[in-house]
PDB file of C-alpha atoms in Angstrom:
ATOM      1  CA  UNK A   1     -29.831 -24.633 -95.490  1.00 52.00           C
ATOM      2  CA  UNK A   2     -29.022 -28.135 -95.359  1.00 75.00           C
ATOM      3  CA  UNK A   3     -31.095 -31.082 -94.307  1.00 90.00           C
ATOM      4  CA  UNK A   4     -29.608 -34.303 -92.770  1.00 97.00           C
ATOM      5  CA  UNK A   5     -31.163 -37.799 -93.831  1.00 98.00           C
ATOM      6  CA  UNK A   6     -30.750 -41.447 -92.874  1.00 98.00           C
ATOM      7  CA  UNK A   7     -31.321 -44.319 -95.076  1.00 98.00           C
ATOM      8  CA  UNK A   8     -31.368 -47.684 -93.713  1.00 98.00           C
ATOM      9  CA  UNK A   9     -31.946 -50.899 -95.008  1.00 97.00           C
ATOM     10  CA  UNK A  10     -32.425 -53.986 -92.398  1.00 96.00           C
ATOM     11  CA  UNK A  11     -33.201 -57.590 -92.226  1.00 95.00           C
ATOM     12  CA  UNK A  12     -37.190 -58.065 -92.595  1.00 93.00           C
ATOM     13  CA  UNK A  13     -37.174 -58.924 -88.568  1.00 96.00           C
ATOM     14  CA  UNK A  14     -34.444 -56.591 -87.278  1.00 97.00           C
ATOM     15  CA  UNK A  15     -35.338 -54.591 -83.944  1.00 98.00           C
ATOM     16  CA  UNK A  16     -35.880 -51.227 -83.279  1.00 98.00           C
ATOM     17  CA  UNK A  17     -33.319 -51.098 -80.683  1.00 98.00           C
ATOM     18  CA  UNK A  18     -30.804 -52.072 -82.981  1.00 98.00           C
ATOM     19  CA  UNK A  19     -31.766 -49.731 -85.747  1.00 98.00           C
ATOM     20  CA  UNK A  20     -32.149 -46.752 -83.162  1.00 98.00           C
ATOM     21  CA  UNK A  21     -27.929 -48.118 -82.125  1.00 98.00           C
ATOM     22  CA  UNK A  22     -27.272 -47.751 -85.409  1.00 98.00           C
ATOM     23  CA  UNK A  23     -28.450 -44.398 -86.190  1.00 98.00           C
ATOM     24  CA  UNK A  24     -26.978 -42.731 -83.398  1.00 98.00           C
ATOM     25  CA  UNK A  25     -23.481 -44.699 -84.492  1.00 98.00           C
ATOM     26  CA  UNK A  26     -24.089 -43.024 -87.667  1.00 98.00           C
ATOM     27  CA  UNK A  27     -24.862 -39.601 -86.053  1.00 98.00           C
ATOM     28  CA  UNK A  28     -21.918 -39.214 -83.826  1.00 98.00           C
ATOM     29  CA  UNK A  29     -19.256 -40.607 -86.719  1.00 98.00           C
ATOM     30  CA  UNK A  30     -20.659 -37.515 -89.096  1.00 97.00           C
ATOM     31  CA  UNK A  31     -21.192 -35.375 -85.941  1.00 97.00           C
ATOM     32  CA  UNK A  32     -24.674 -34.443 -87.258  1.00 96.00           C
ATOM     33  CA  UNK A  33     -28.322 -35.140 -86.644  1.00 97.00           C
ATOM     34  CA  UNK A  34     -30.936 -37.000 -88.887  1.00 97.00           C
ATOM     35  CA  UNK A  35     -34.384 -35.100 -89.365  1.00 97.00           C
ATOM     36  CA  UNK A  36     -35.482 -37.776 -91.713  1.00 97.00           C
ATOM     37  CA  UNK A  37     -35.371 -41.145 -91.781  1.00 98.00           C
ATOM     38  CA  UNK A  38     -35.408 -43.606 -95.192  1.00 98.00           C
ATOM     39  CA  UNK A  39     -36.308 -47.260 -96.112  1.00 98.00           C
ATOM     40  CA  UNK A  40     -37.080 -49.152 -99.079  1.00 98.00           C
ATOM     41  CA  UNK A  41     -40.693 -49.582 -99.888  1.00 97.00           C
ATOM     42  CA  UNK A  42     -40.312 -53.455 -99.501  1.00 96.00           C
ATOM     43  CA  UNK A  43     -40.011 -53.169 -95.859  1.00 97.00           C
ATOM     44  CA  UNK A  44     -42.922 -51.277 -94.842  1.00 95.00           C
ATOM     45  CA  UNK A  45     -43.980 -54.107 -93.281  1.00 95.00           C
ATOM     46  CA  UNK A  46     -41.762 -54.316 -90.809  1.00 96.00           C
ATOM     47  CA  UNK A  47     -42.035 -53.209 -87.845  1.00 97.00           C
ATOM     48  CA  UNK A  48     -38.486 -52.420 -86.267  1.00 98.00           C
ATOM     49  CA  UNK A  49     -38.088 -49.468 -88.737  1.00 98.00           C
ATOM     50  CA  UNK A  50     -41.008 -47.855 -88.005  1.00 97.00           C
ATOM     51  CA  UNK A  51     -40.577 -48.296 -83.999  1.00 98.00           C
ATOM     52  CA  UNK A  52     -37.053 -46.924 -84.450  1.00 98.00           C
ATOM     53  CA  UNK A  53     -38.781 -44.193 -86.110  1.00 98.00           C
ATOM     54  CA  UNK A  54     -41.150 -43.434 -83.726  1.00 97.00           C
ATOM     55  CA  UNK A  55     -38.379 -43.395 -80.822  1.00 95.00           C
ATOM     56  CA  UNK A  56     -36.922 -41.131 -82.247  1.00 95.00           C
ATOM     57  CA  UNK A  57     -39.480 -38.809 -83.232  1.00 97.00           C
ATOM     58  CA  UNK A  58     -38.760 -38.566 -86.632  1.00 97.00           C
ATOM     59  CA  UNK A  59     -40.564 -38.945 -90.228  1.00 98.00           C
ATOM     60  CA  UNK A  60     -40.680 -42.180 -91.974  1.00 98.00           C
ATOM     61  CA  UNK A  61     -40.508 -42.018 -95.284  1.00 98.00           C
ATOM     62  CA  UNK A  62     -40.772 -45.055 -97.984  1.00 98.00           C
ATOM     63  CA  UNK A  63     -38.501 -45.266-101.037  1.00 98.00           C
ATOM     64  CA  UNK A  64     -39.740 -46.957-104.182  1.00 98.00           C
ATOM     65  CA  UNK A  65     -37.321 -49.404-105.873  1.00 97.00           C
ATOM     66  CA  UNK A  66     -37.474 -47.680-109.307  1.00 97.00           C
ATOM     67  CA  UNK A  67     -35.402 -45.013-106.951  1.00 97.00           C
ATOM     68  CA  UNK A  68     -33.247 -47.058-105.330  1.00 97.00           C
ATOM     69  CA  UNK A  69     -31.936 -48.642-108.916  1.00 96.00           C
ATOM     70  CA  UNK A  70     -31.853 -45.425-109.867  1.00 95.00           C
ATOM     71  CA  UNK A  71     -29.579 -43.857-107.458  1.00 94.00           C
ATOM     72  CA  UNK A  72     -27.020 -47.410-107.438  1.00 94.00           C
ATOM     73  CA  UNK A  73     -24.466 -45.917-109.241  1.00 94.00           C
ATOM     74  CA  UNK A  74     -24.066 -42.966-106.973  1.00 93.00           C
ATOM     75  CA  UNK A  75     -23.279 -45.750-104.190  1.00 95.00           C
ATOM     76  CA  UNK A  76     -19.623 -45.915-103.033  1.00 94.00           C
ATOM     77  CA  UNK A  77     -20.489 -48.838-101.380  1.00 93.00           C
ATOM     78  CA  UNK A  78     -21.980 -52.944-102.841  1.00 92.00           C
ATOM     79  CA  UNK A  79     -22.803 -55.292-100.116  1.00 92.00           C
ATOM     80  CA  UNK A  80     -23.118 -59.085-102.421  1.00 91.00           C
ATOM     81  CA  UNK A  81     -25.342 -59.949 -99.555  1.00 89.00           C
ATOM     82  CA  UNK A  82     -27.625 -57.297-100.449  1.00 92.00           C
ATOM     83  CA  UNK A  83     -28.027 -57.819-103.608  1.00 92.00           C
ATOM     84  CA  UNK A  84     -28.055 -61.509-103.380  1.00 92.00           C
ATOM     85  CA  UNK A  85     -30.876 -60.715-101.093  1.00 91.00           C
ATOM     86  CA  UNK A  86     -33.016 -57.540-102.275  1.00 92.00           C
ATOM     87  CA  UNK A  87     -31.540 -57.225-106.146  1.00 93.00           C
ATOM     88  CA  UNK A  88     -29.724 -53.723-104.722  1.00 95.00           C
ATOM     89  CA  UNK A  89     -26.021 -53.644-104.422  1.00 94.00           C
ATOM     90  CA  UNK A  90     -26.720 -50.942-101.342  1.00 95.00           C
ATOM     91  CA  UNK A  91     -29.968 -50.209-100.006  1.00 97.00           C
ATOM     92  CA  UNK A  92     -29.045 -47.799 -96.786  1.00 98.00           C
ATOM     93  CA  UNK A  93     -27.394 -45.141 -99.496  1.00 98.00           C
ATOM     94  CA  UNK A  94     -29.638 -45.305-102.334  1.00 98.00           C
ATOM     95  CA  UNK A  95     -32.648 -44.509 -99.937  1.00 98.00           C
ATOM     96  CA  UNK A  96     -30.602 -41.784 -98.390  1.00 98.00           C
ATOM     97  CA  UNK A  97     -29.572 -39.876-101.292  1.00 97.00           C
ATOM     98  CA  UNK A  98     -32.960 -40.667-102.732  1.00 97.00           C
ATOM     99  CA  UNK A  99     -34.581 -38.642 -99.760  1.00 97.00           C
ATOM    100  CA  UNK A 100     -32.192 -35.640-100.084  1.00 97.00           C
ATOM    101  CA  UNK A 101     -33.265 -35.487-103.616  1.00 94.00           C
ATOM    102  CA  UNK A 102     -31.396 -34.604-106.825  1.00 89.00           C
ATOM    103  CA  UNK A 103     -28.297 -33.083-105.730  1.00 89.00           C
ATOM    104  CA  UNK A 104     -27.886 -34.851-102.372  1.00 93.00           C
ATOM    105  CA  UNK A 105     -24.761 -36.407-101.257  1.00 96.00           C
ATOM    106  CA  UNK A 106     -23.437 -38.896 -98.932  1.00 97.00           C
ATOM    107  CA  UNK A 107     -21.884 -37.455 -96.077  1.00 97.00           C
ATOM    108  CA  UNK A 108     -20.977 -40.795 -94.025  1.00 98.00           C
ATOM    109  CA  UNK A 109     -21.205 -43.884 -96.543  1.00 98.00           C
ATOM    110  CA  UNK A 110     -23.024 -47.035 -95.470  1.00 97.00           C
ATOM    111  CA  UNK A 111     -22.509 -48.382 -91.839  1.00 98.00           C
ATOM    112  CA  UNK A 112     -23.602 -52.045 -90.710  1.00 97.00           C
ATOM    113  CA  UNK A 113     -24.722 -53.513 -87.278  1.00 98.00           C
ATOM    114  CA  UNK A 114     -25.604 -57.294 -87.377  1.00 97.00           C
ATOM    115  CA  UNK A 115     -29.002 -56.680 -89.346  1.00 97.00           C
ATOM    116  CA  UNK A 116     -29.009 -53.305 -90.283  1.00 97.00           C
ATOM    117  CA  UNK A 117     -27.114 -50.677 -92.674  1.00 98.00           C
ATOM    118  CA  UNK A 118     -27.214 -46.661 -92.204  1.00 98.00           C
ATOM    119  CA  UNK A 119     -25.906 -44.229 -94.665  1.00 98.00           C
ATOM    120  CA  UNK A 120     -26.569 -40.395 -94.234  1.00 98.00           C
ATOM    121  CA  UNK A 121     -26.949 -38.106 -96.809  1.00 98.00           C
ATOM    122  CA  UNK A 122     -27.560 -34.251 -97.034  1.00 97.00           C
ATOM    123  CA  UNK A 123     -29.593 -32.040 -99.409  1.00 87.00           C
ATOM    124  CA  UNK A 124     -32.165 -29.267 -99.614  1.00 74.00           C
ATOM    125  CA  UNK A 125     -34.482 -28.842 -96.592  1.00 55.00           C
TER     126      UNK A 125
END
């Protein structure tokens, strides 16, 4: 059995509503459902994430940046904006694959709304 994951990286101020948008973009283009949903531990602060979250009655889990460099080169996707800004080439599908664990895999590649990215990712439940 296979769980589905979302990883998302965002402005620091993006809204929920946006985020939530997003997801459900993400969902219908890979025609399956997040259980989980993944951001980098630099934006725990913020609050659209974990309204969007909330909404959506799912788990919010926090991805340190040792495991988001880690999982860059398993990225299809660089964004020069985001790493100009964060340091990460892509955020949305190293947090993804880094919540489906060792052995994940994308199954729809990075996504972007105005302030927001979404990747989803599958691996072990």
């Amino acid at each position: 059995m296979t769980a589905v994951v979302a990883g998302i990286g965002c402005r620091p101020l993006c809204a929920a509503e946006e985020i939530e948008a997003l997801l459900r973009r993400a969902e219908a283009l890979a025609g399956c459902r997040a259980m989980r949903l993944a951001i980098p531990d630099f934006r725990a602060g913020a609050d659209g994430p974990r309204e969007a979250a909330g909404r959506l009655g799912l788990p919010l889990h926090l991805i340190p940046r040792v495991a988001l460099e880690a999982g860059q080169s398993r990225c299809p996707t660089r964004s020069e904006a985001s790493l100009r800004a964060t340091g990460l080439a892509s955020v949305a599908e190293a947090a993804a694959l880094a919540l489906a664990g060792p052995g994940g895999r994308l199954v729809l590649p990075r996504i972007a709304s105005a302030n927001a990215t979404c990747a989803l990712a599958t691996g072990p439940a």
